[in-house]
Short mmCIF file of N, CA, C and O in Angstrom, two decimals:
data_model
loop_
_atom_site.label_atom_id
_atom_site.label_comp_id
_atom_site.label_asym_id
_atom_site.label_seq_id
_atom_site.Cartn_x
_atom_site.Cartn_y
_atom_site.Cartn_z
N LEU A 1 -19.86 23.52 42.25
CA LEU A 1 -21.10 23.35 41.53
C LEU A 1 -21.26 22.06 41.32
O LEU A 1 -22.71 21.73 41.83
N LEU A 2 -20.49 21.48 40.81
CA LEU A 2 -20.57 20.07 40.37
C LEU A 2 -21.27 19.31 41.51
O LEU A 2 -22.16 18.50 41.67
N TYR A 3 -20.58 19.26 42.92
CA TYR A 3 -20.56 18.30 43.80
C TYR A 3 -22.16 18.98 44.30
O TYR A 3 -23.09 17.93 44.88
N THR A 4 -22.34 20.20 44.44
CA THR A 4 -23.65 20.73 44.98
C THR A 4 -24.90 19.98 44.12
O THR A 4 -25.60 19.37 44.67
N PHE A 5 -24.77 20.18 43.07
CA PHE A 5 -25.94 19.61 42.40
C PHE A 5 -25.91 18.29 42.14
O PHE A 5 -27.18 17.63 42.22
N THR A 6 -24.83 17.66 42.21
CA THR A 6 -25.12 15.98 42.23
C THR A 6 -25.74 15.69 43.66
O THR A 6 -26.34 14.72 43.71
N LYS A 7 -25.21 16.12 44.74
CA LYS A 7 -25.58 15.94 46.13
C LYS A 7 -27.37 16.17 46.06
O LYS A 7 -27.72 15.64 46.72
N ARG A 8 -27.61 17.42 45.52
CA ARG A 8 -28.86 17.65 45.68
C ARG A 8 -29.74 16.65 44.65
O ARG A 8 -30.96 16.69 45.11
N HIS A 9 -29.27 16.34 43.45
CA HIS A 9 -29.92 15.12 42.85
C HIS A 9 -29.95 13.79 43.88
O HIS A 9 -31.00 13.01 43.45
N ALA A 10 -29.16 13.64 44.36
CA ALA A 10 -29.15 12.40 45.33
C ALA A 10 -29.94 12.50 46.42
O ALA A 10 -30.36 11.57 46.91
N ALA A 11 -30.40 13.88 46.78
CA ALA A 11 -31.13 13.86 48.07
C ALA A 11 -32.57 13.45 47.33
O ALA A 11 -33.52 13.41 48.12
N ARG A 12 -33.11 13.65 46.11
CA ARG A 12 -34.35 13.44 45.75
C ARG A 12 -34.96 12.10 45.63
O ARG A 12 -35.93 11.89 45.70
N TYR A 13 -33.91 11.18 45.76
CA TYR A 13 -34.26 9.84 46.03
C TYR A 13 -34.60 9.43 47.38
O TYR A 13 -34.11 9.77 48.14
N ASP A 14 -35.36 8.43 47.30
CA ASP A 14 -36.03 7.75 48.59
C ASP A 14 -34.72 7.40 49.38
O ASP A 14 -33.81 6.98 48.69
N ALA A 15 -35.07 7.20 50.94
CA ALA A 15 -34.17 6.87 51.76
C ALA A 15 -33.77 5.43 51.77
O ALA A 15 -32.77 5.16 51.41
N ALA A 16 -34.83 4.76 51.35
CA ALA A 16 -34.85 3.26 51.11
C ALA A 16 -33.96 2.89 49.98
O ALA A 16 -33.27 1.99 49.83
N GLU A 17 -33.85 3.80 49.05
CA GLU A 17 -33.84 3.38 47.60
C GLU A 17 -32.15 3.76 47.71
O GLU A 17 -31.19 3.07 46.65
N GLY A 18 -31.95 5.02 48.16
CA GLY A 18 -30.48 5.77 48.26
C GLY A 18 -30.27 6.31 46.63
O GLY A 18 -31.11 6.09 45.76
N CYS A 19 -28.90 6.50 46.46
CA CYS A 19 -28.46 7.03 45.24
C CYS A 19 -27.24 6.49 45.01
O CYS A 19 -26.23 6.78 45.86
N SER A 20 -26.99 5.62 43.90
CA SER A 20 -25.74 4.49 43.80
C SER A 20 -24.65 5.57 42.98
O SER A 20 -24.79 7.05 42.56
N TYR A 21 -23.48 5.31 43.25
CA TYR A 21 -22.48 5.89 42.51
C TYR A 21 -22.65 5.95 41.26
O TYR A 21 -22.39 7.03 40.45
N GLY A 22 -23.04 4.91 40.42
CA GLY A 22 -23.56 4.92 39.03
C GLY A 22 -24.37 6.03 38.38
O GLY A 22 -24.25 6.90 37.62
N ARG A 23 -25.49 5.95 39.38
CA ARG A 23 -26.35 7.13 39.05
C ARG A 23 -26.13 8.56 39.19
O ARG A 23 -26.53 9.14 38.40
N CYS A 24 -25.03 8.48 39.96
CA CYS A 24 -24.34 10.14 40.43
C CYS A 24 -23.38 10.42 38.94
O CYS A 24 -23.39 11.60 38.64
N LEU A 25 -22.57 9.29 38.94
CA LEU A 25 -21.97 9.59 37.91
C LEU A 25 -22.64 9.79 36.38
O LEU A 25 -22.24 10.53 35.34
N LYS A 26 -23.71 8.97 36.36
CA LYS A 26 -24.70 9.24 35.04
C LYS A 26 -25.21 10.84 35.08
O LYS A 26 -25.23 11.14 33.89
N PHE A 27 -25.51 11.23 36.11
CA PHE A 27 -26.23 12.40 36.30
C PHE A 27 -25.14 13.63 35.59
O PHE A 27 -25.41 14.66 35.11
N ILE A 28 -23.76 13.13 36.55
CA ILE A 28 -22.61 14.10 36.21
C ILE A 28 -22.55 14.13 34.56
O ILE A 28 -22.16 15.06 33.58
N LEU A 29 -22.24 13.10 33.78
CA LEU A 29 -22.14 12.68 32.48
C LEU A 29 -23.02 13.35 31.78
O LEU A 29 -23.12 14.20 30.97
N PHE A 30 -24.48 13.35 32.06
CA PHE A 30 -25.53 13.95 31.44
C PHE A 30 -25.42 15.68 31.45
O PHE A 30 -25.59 16.27 30.37
N MET A 31 -24.59 16.10 32.65
CA MET A 31 -24.51 17.52 33.14
C MET A 31 -23.66 17.99 31.98
O MET A 31 -23.60 18.80 31.38
N ALA A 32 -22.42 16.94 31.88
CA ALA A 32 -21.18 17.51 30.97
C ALA A 32 -21.95 17.44 29.38
O ALA A 32 -21.05 18.30 28.66
N LEU A 33 -22.42 16.52 28.99
CA LEU A 33 -23.13 16.81 27.68
C LEU A 33 -23.62 17.86 27.49
O LEU A 33 -23.85 18.31 26.44
N PHE A 34 -24.54 18.26 28.21
CA PHE A 34 -25.33 19.34 28.14
C PHE A 34 -24.42 20.65 27.71
O PHE A 34 -24.57 21.56 26.98
N GLU A 35 -23.37 20.80 28.95
CA GLU A 35 -22.26 21.63 28.65
C GLU A 35 -21.43 21.63 27.51
O GLU A 35 -21.11 22.76 26.98
N GLY A 36 -21.38 20.45 27.07
CA GLY A 36 -20.76 20.41 25.96
C GLY A 36 -21.53 20.95 24.83
O GLY A 36 -20.79 21.34 23.70
N ILE A 37 -22.91 20.84 24.52
CA ILE A 37 -23.34 21.38 23.34
C ILE A 37 -23.34 22.63 23.63
O ILE A 37 -23.28 23.36 22.56
N LEU A 38 -23.72 23.22 24.59
CA LEU A 38 -23.41 25.01 24.96
C LEU A 38 -22.11 25.12 24.57
O LEU A 38 -21.91 26.36 23.90
N ALA A 39 -21.14 24.48 24.65
CA ALA A 39 -19.89 25.11 24.81
C ALA A 39 -19.39 24.98 22.82
O ALA A 39 -18.91 25.96 22.50
N GLY A 40 -19.87 23.97 22.30
CA GLY A 40 -19.92 23.74 21.02
C GLY A 40 -20.80 24.88 20.25
O GLY A 40 -20.19 25.43 19.31
N ALA A 41 -22.01 25.29 20.60
CA ALA A 41 -22.69 25.99 20.17
C ALA A 41 -21.88 27.51 20.26
O ALA A 41 -21.97 28.65 19.32
N TYR A 42 -21.46 27.99 21.33
CA TYR A 42 -20.73 29.03 21.91
C TYR A 42 -19.49 29.16 20.70
O TYR A 42 -19.03 30.15 20.24
N GLN A 43 -18.80 28.25 20.54
CA GLN A 43 -17.52 28.13 19.62
C GLN A 43 -17.78 28.49 18.29
O GLN A 43 -17.01 28.92 17.46
N ILE A 44 -19.41 27.62 17.81
CA ILE A 44 -19.36 28.24 16.27
C ILE A 44 -19.80 29.63 15.92
O ILE A 44 -19.07 30.31 15.04
N VAL A 45 -20.54 30.22 17.09
CA VAL A 45 -20.69 31.66 17.07
C VAL A 45 -19.39 32.41 16.99
O VAL A 45 -19.21 33.44 16.29
N ALA A 46 -18.42 32.17 17.76
CA ALA A 46 -17.13 32.81 18.17
C ALA A 46 -16.07 32.60 16.95
O ALA A 46 -15.65 33.74 16.62
N VAL A 47 -16.20 31.26 16.33
CA VAL A 47 -15.27 31.05 15.31
C VAL A 47 -15.84 31.74 13.99
O VAL A 47 -15.12 32.75 13.37
N ASN A 48 -17.02 31.76 13.73
CA ASN A 48 -17.57 32.31 12.37
C ASN A 48 -18.26 33.73 12.38
O ASN A 48 -18.15 34.12 11.42
N TRP A 49 -18.31 34.29 13.52
CA TRP A 49 -18.69 35.79 13.64
C TRP A 49 -18.05 36.73 14.74
O TRP A 49 -17.95 37.64 14.18
N LEU A 50 -18.21 36.51 15.80
CA LEU A 50 -17.66 37.59 16.73
C LEU A 50 -16.29 37.69 16.67
O LEU A 50 -15.78 38.82 16.77
N PHE A 51 -15.39 36.55 16.73
CA PHE A 51 -13.78 36.82 16.68
C PHE A 51 -13.18 35.99 15.70
O PHE A 51 -12.14 35.72 15.78
N GLU A 52 -13.89 36.24 14.41
CA GLU A 52 -13.28 35.61 13.33
C GLU A 52 -12.04 35.77 12.84
O GLU A 52 -10.97 35.02 12.77
N ALA A 53 -11.48 37.02 13.04
CA ALA A 53 -10.02 37.41 12.54
C ALA A 53 -9.06 37.13 13.70
O ALA A 53 -8.12 36.68 13.05
N ARG A 54 -9.54 37.15 14.59
CA ARG A 54 -8.89 36.53 15.54
C ARG A 54 -8.28 34.98 15.43
O ARG A 54 -7.15 34.64 15.52
N TYR A 55 -9.47 34.17 15.10
CA TYR A 55 -8.88 32.79 15.06
C TYR A 55 -8.41 32.53 13.65
O TYR A 55 -7.53 31.79 13.27
N GLU A 56 -8.63 33.42 12.55
CA GLU A 56 -7.92 33.43 11.43
C GLU A 56 -6.30 33.53 11.87
O GLU A 56 -5.59 33.17 11.11
N GLU A 57 -5.89 34.53 12.38
CA GLU A 57 -4.53 34.96 12.91
C GLU A 57 -4.12 33.93 13.97
O GLU A 57 -2.80 33.38 13.37
N ILE A 58 -4.59 33.32 14.23
CA ILE A 58 -4.20 32.19 15.27
C ILE A 58 -3.85 30.82 14.26
O ILE A 58 -2.88 30.34 14.17
N MET A 59 -4.92 30.65 13.50
CA MET A 59 -4.60 29.67 12.52
C MET A 59 -3.43 30.02 11.51
O MET A 59 -2.61 28.85 11.22
N ALA A 60 -3.21 31.30 11.05
CA ALA A 60 -2.21 31.61 10.08
C ALA A 60 -0.63 31.30 11.11
O ALA A 60 0.29 30.87 10.47
N GLN A 61 -0.71 31.85 12.39
CA GLN A 61 0.58 31.26 12.98
C GLN A 61 0.80 30.23 13.26
O GLN A 61 1.83 29.64 13.34
N THR A 62 -0.16 29.20 13.45
CA THR A 62 -0.14 27.92 13.57
C THR A 62 0.67 27.35 12.28
O THR A 62 1.31 26.12 12.67
N LEU A 63 -0.03 27.75 11.37
CA LEU A 63 0.37 26.90 10.02
C LEU A 63 1.53 27.54 9.66
O LEU A 63 2.55 26.50 9.33
N ALA A 64 1.94 28.39 9.98
CA ALA A 64 3.40 29.17 9.70
C ALA A 64 4.42 28.42 10.74
O ALA A 64 5.57 27.81 10.06
N ALA A 65 4.06 27.88 11.88
CA ALA A 65 5.24 27.38 12.79
C ALA A 65 5.26 25.81 12.14
O ALA A 65 6.28 25.22 12.13
N VAL A 66 4.08 25.08 11.75
CA VAL A 66 4.26 23.99 11.26
C VAL A 66 5.08 23.86 9.80
O VAL A 66 5.76 23.12 9.86
N GLU A 67 4.90 24.75 9.04
CA GLU A 67 5.50 24.86 7.71
C GLU A 67 6.92 25.09 8.33
O GLU A 67 7.97 24.48 7.43
N ALA A 68 7.41 25.94 9.08
CA ALA A 68 8.84 25.92 9.45
C ALA A 68 9.41 24.62 9.96
O ALA A 68 10.51 24.74 9.94
N THR A 69 8.72 23.60 10.63
CA THR A 69 9.35 22.47 10.92
C THR A 69 10.00 21.76 9.67
O THR A 69 10.83 21.00 10.01
N GLY A 70 9.27 21.74 8.55
CA GLY A 70 9.77 21.23 7.31
C GLY A 70 9.46 19.96 7.33
O GLY A 70 9.81 19.29 6.33
N ILE A 71 8.06 19.62 8.10
CA ILE A 71 7.75 18.18 7.69
C ILE A 71 6.94 17.90 6.66
O ILE A 71 6.90 16.76 5.94
N TYR A 72 6.14 18.92 6.34
CA TYR A 72 5.28 18.81 5.11
C TYR A 72 5.91 19.47 3.80
O TYR A 72 6.70 20.57 4.14
N ALA A 73 5.74 19.23 2.79
CA ALA A 73 6.17 19.58 1.73
C ALA A 73 5.36 20.87 1.28
O ALA A 73 4.05 21.11 1.92
N ARG A 74 5.65 21.84 0.70
CA ARG A 74 4.60 23.37 0.20
C ARG A 74 3.48 22.83 -0.12
O ARG A 74 2.25 23.45 0.22
N ASP A 75 3.27 21.85 -1.07
CA ASP A 75 1.81 21.30 -1.67
C ASP A 75 0.98 20.77 -0.42
O ASP A 75 0.00 21.17 -0.56
N GLN A 76 1.77 19.75 0.22
CA GLN A 76 0.93 19.43 1.28
C GLN A 76 0.61 20.18 2.25
O GLN A 76 -0.38 20.13 2.98
N MET A 77 1.38 21.49 2.65
CA MET A 77 0.77 22.41 3.58
C MET A 77 -0.04 23.06 3.33
O MET A 77 -0.92 23.29 3.93
N GLN A 78 -0.41 23.58 2.03
CA GLN A 78 -1.38 23.99 1.37
C GLN A 78 -2.80 23.23 1.59
O GLN A 78 -3.74 23.70 2.07
N LEU A 79 -2.46 21.57 1.39
CA LEU A 79 -3.86 20.69 1.83
C LEU A 79 -3.97 20.94 2.99
O LEU A 79 -5.25 21.05 3.80
N VAL A 80 -3.09 20.56 3.99
CA VAL A 80 -3.42 21.01 5.55
C VAL A 80 -4.12 22.15 5.93
O VAL A 80 -4.56 21.95 6.98
N GLY A 81 -3.77 23.43 5.57
CA GLY A 81 -4.06 24.40 5.49
C GLY A 81 -5.52 24.60 5.51
O GLY A 81 -6.51 25.00 6.25
N GLU A 82 -5.94 24.35 4.00
CA GLU A 82 -7.38 24.30 3.56
C GLU A 82 -8.16 23.18 4.55
O GLU A 82 -9.29 23.82 4.90
N MET A 83 -7.89 22.00 5.02
CA MET A 83 -8.17 21.15 5.83
C MET A 83 -8.68 21.49 7.24
O MET A 83 -9.56 21.51 7.86
N ALA A 84 -7.66 22.07 7.75
CA ALA A 84 -7.61 22.57 8.89
C ALA A 84 -8.80 23.83 9.38
O ALA A 84 -9.64 24.10 10.05
N THR A 85 -8.58 24.96 8.38
CA THR A 85 -9.59 25.86 7.97
C THR A 85 -11.11 25.26 7.83
O THR A 85 -11.99 25.74 8.56
N ARG A 86 -11.31 24.16 7.14
CA ARG A 86 -12.49 23.78 7.15
C ARG A 86 -13.06 23.23 8.45
O ARG A 86 -14.63 23.33 8.84
N MET A 87 -12.33 22.39 9.03
CA MET A 87 -12.57 22.06 10.03
C MET A 87 -12.99 22.96 11.50
O MET A 87 -13.82 22.80 12.41
N THR A 88 -11.93 23.95 11.34
CA THR A 88 -12.34 25.25 12.34
C THR A 88 -13.72 26.10 12.13
O THR A 88 -14.18 26.11 13.06
N HIS A 89 -13.81 25.97 10.81
CA HIS A 89 -15.22 26.66 11.00
C HIS A 89 -16.75 25.42 10.71
O HIS A 89 -17.66 26.19 10.60
N SER A 90 -16.41 24.30 10.69
CA SER A 90 -17.24 23.24 10.68
C SER A 90 -18.02 23.20 11.85
O SER A 90 -17.80 22.90 12.80
N PRO A 91 -19.41 23.41 11.67
CA PRO A 91 -20.53 23.12 13.12
C PRO A 91 -20.41 22.21 13.53
O PRO A 91 -20.17 21.84 14.96
N ILE A 92 -20.29 20.68 12.83
CA ILE A 92 -20.33 19.53 13.35
C ILE A 92 -19.04 19.16 14.28
O ILE A 92 -18.88 18.63 15.33
N TRP A 93 -17.85 19.62 13.36
CA TRP A 93 -16.80 19.30 14.39
C TRP A 93 -16.28 20.30 15.56
O TRP A 93 -16.07 19.93 16.78
N LEU A 94 -17.08 21.65 15.36
CA LEU A 94 -17.04 22.15 16.89
C LEU A 94 -18.13 21.76 17.93
O LEU A 94 -17.58 21.64 18.88
N ILE A 95 -19.02 20.99 17.46
CA ILE A 95 -20.22 20.92 18.39
C ILE A 95 -19.47 19.30 18.83
O ILE A 95 -19.60 19.12 20.20
N ALA A 96 -18.69 18.33 17.83
CA ALA A 96 -18.60 17.34 18.54
C ALA A 96 -17.31 17.44 19.32
O ALA A 96 -17.23 16.81 20.37
N SER A 97 -16.51 18.27 19.11
CA SER A 97 -15.20 18.32 19.91
C SER A 97 -15.38 19.02 21.39
O SER A 97 -14.98 18.75 22.10
N GLY A 98 -16.64 19.93 21.44
CA GLY A 98 -17.24 20.66 22.62
C GLY A 98 -17.73 19.59 23.54
O GLY A 98 -17.47 19.36 24.50
N ILE A 99 -18.48 18.59 22.79
CA ILE A 99 -19.10 17.53 23.23
C ILE A 99 -18.00 16.16 23.97
O ILE A 99 -18.30 16.20 25.00
N PHE A 100 -17.21 16.11 23.36
CA PHE A 100 -16.11 15.26 23.50
C PHE A 100 -15.37 15.85 24.85
O PHE A 100 -14.68 15.00 25.88
N GLY A 101 -15.04 17.01 24.58
CA GLY A 101 -13.94 17.66 25.45
C GLY A 101 -14.70 17.63 27.04
O GLY A 101 -14.40 17.37 28.03
N SER A 102 -15.87 17.72 27.17
CA SER A 102 -16.67 17.96 28.09
C SER A 102 -17.21 16.88 28.85
O SER A 102 -17.12 16.59 30.16
N LEU A 103 -17.39 15.60 28.11
CA LEU A 103 -17.45 14.40 28.39
C LEU A 103 -16.18 13.77 29.10
O LEU A 103 -16.25 13.01 30.36
N ILE A 104 -15.27 14.01 28.69
CA ILE A 104 -13.95 13.75 28.92
C ILE A 104 -13.63 14.59 30.60
O ILE A 104 -13.15 13.70 31.60
N LYS A 105 -13.87 15.71 30.68
CA LYS A 105 -13.78 16.33 31.80
C LYS A 105 -14.91 16.06 32.82
O LYS A 105 -14.53 15.90 34.16
N GLY A 106 -16.03 15.66 32.58
CA GLY A 106 -17.03 15.20 33.26
C GLY A 106 -16.68 13.86 33.91
O GLY A 106 -16.88 13.49 35.23
N LEU A 107 -16.25 13.08 33.30
CA LEU A 107 -15.89 11.81 33.55
C LEU A 107 -14.85 11.90 34.54
O LEU A 107 -14.94 11.29 35.50
N PHE A 108 -13.85 12.51 34.55
CA PHE A 108 -12.66 12.89 35.44
C PHE A 108 -13.10 13.33 36.69
O PHE A 108 -12.89 12.72 37.84
N PHE A 109 -13.96 14.28 36.87
CA PHE A 109 -14.37 15.13 37.84
C PHE A 109 -15.40 14.15 38.38
O PHE A 109 -15.57 13.92 39.94
N GLY A 110 -16.12 13.69 37.85
CA GLY A 110 -17.49 12.67 38.01
C GLY A 110 -17.16 11.39 38.94
O GLY A 110 -17.60 10.99 39.55
N LEU A 111 -15.54 10.88 38.56
CA LEU A 111 -15.33 9.90 39.10
C LEU A 111 -14.99 9.93 40.92
O LEU A 111 -15.29 9.46 41.93
N PHE A 112 -14.55 11.30 41.06
CA PHE A 112 -14.38 11.65 42.43
C PHE A 112 -15.78 12.28 43.31
O PHE A 112 -15.76 12.17 44.20
N VAL A 113 -16.39 13.14 42.26
CA VAL A 113 -17.53 14.00 42.93
C VAL A 113 -18.49 12.56 42.98
O VAL A 113 -19.37 12.92 44.18
N SER A 114 -18.95 11.78 42.35
CA SER A 114 -19.63 10.85 42.68
C SER A 114 -19.62 9.94 43.75
O SER A 114 -20.58 9.38 44.47
N ALA A 115 -18.26 9.87 44.32
CA ALA A 115 -17.91 8.85 45.58
C ALA A 115 -18.53 9.79 46.58
O ALA A 115 -18.90 9.06 47.71
N PHE A 116 -18.40 11.12 46.64
CA PHE A 116 -18.68 11.82 47.97
C PHE A 116 -20.14 12.34 48.09
O PHE A 116 -20.87 12.43 48.93
N ALA A 117 -20.83 12.17 46.46
CA ALA A 117 -22.33 12.76 46.51
C ALA A 117 -23.21 11.59 46.55
O ALA A 117 -24.50 11.69 46.69
N SER A 118 -22.97 10.33 46.46
CA SER A 118 -23.62 9.32 46.36
C SER A 118 -24.12 8.90 47.79
O SER A 118 -23.38 9.34 48.90
N ARG A 119 -25.47 8.48 47.95
CA ARG A 119 -25.98 8.19 49.31
C ARG A 119 -26.44 6.53 49.25
O ARG A 119 -26.88 5.80 48.23
N LYS A 120 -25.94 5.79 50.17
CA LYS A 120 -26.28 4.44 50.37
C LYS A 120 -27.77 4.34 50.63
O LYS A 120 -28.21 5.07 51.66
N PRO A 121 -28.38 3.17 50.48
CA PRO A 121 -29.91 3.10 51.17
C PRO A 121 -29.58 2.83 52.66
O PRO A 121 -28.92 2.11 53.15
N GLU A 122 -30.82 3.54 53.59
CA GLU A 122 -30.83 3.28 54.35
C GLU A 122 -31.90 1.95 54.84
O GLU A 122 -32.78 1.54 54.46
N VAL A 123 -31.00 1.19 55.84
CA VAL A 123 -31.31 -0.01 56.03
C VAL A 123 -32.78 -0.13 57.05
O VAL A 123 -33.62 -0.88 56.79
N PHE A 124 -32.92 1.06 57.98
CA PHE A 124 -34.00 0.91 58.99
C PHE A 124 -34.74 2.08 58.58
O PHE A 124 -35.63 2.71 59.53
N SER A 125 -35.17 2.42 57.25
CA SER A 125 -35.94 3.36 56.78
C SER A 125 -37.18 2.92 56.66
O SER A 125 -37.85 1.76 56.59
N ARG A 126 -38.43 3.64 56.74
CA ARG A 126 -39.92 3.33 57.11
C ARG A 126 -40.39 2.44 55.77
O ARG A 126 -41.13 1.68 56.13
N ASN A 127 -39.53 2.60 54.56
CA ASN A 127 -40.19 1.80 53.45
C ASN A 127 -39.58 0.49 53.03
O ASN A 127 -39.92 -0.40 52.44
N ASN A 128 -38.67 0.27 54.35
CA ASN A 128 -38.11 -1.21 54.23
C ASN A 128 -38.46 -2.15 55.24
O ASN A 128 -38.10 -3.10 55.45
N GLU A 129 -39.89 -1.97 55.41
CA GLU A 129 -40.60 -2.95 56.46
C GLU A 129 -40.87 -4.35 56.19
O GLU A 129 -41.10 -4.50 55.04
#
């Protein structure tokens, strides 16, 4: 889908102008940004309302595993648990992590997709007279 939408975007530009690699990559990154906002919004709803008990269970298991390693003292572990719970339920952190993750994925896949979807300007097009 990423290739199809990027190729369709590149086809919108005039033959004399073409659609460069950078323009295609920018389009992919904007799509990834939008996808990150949507993913973060879903994560907010899922963590706080839809699957709240499941996320709490996962958090408890994770904190128990960290506590079993003995890296943190008991009072430090309580602070770590409180901070992790606040970050897991914070809308700002969820949106930011969704955007960051989507931009990283978009950049990685965009490097390859842009190479195949870009169009070089046509030298003998009618607009280049």
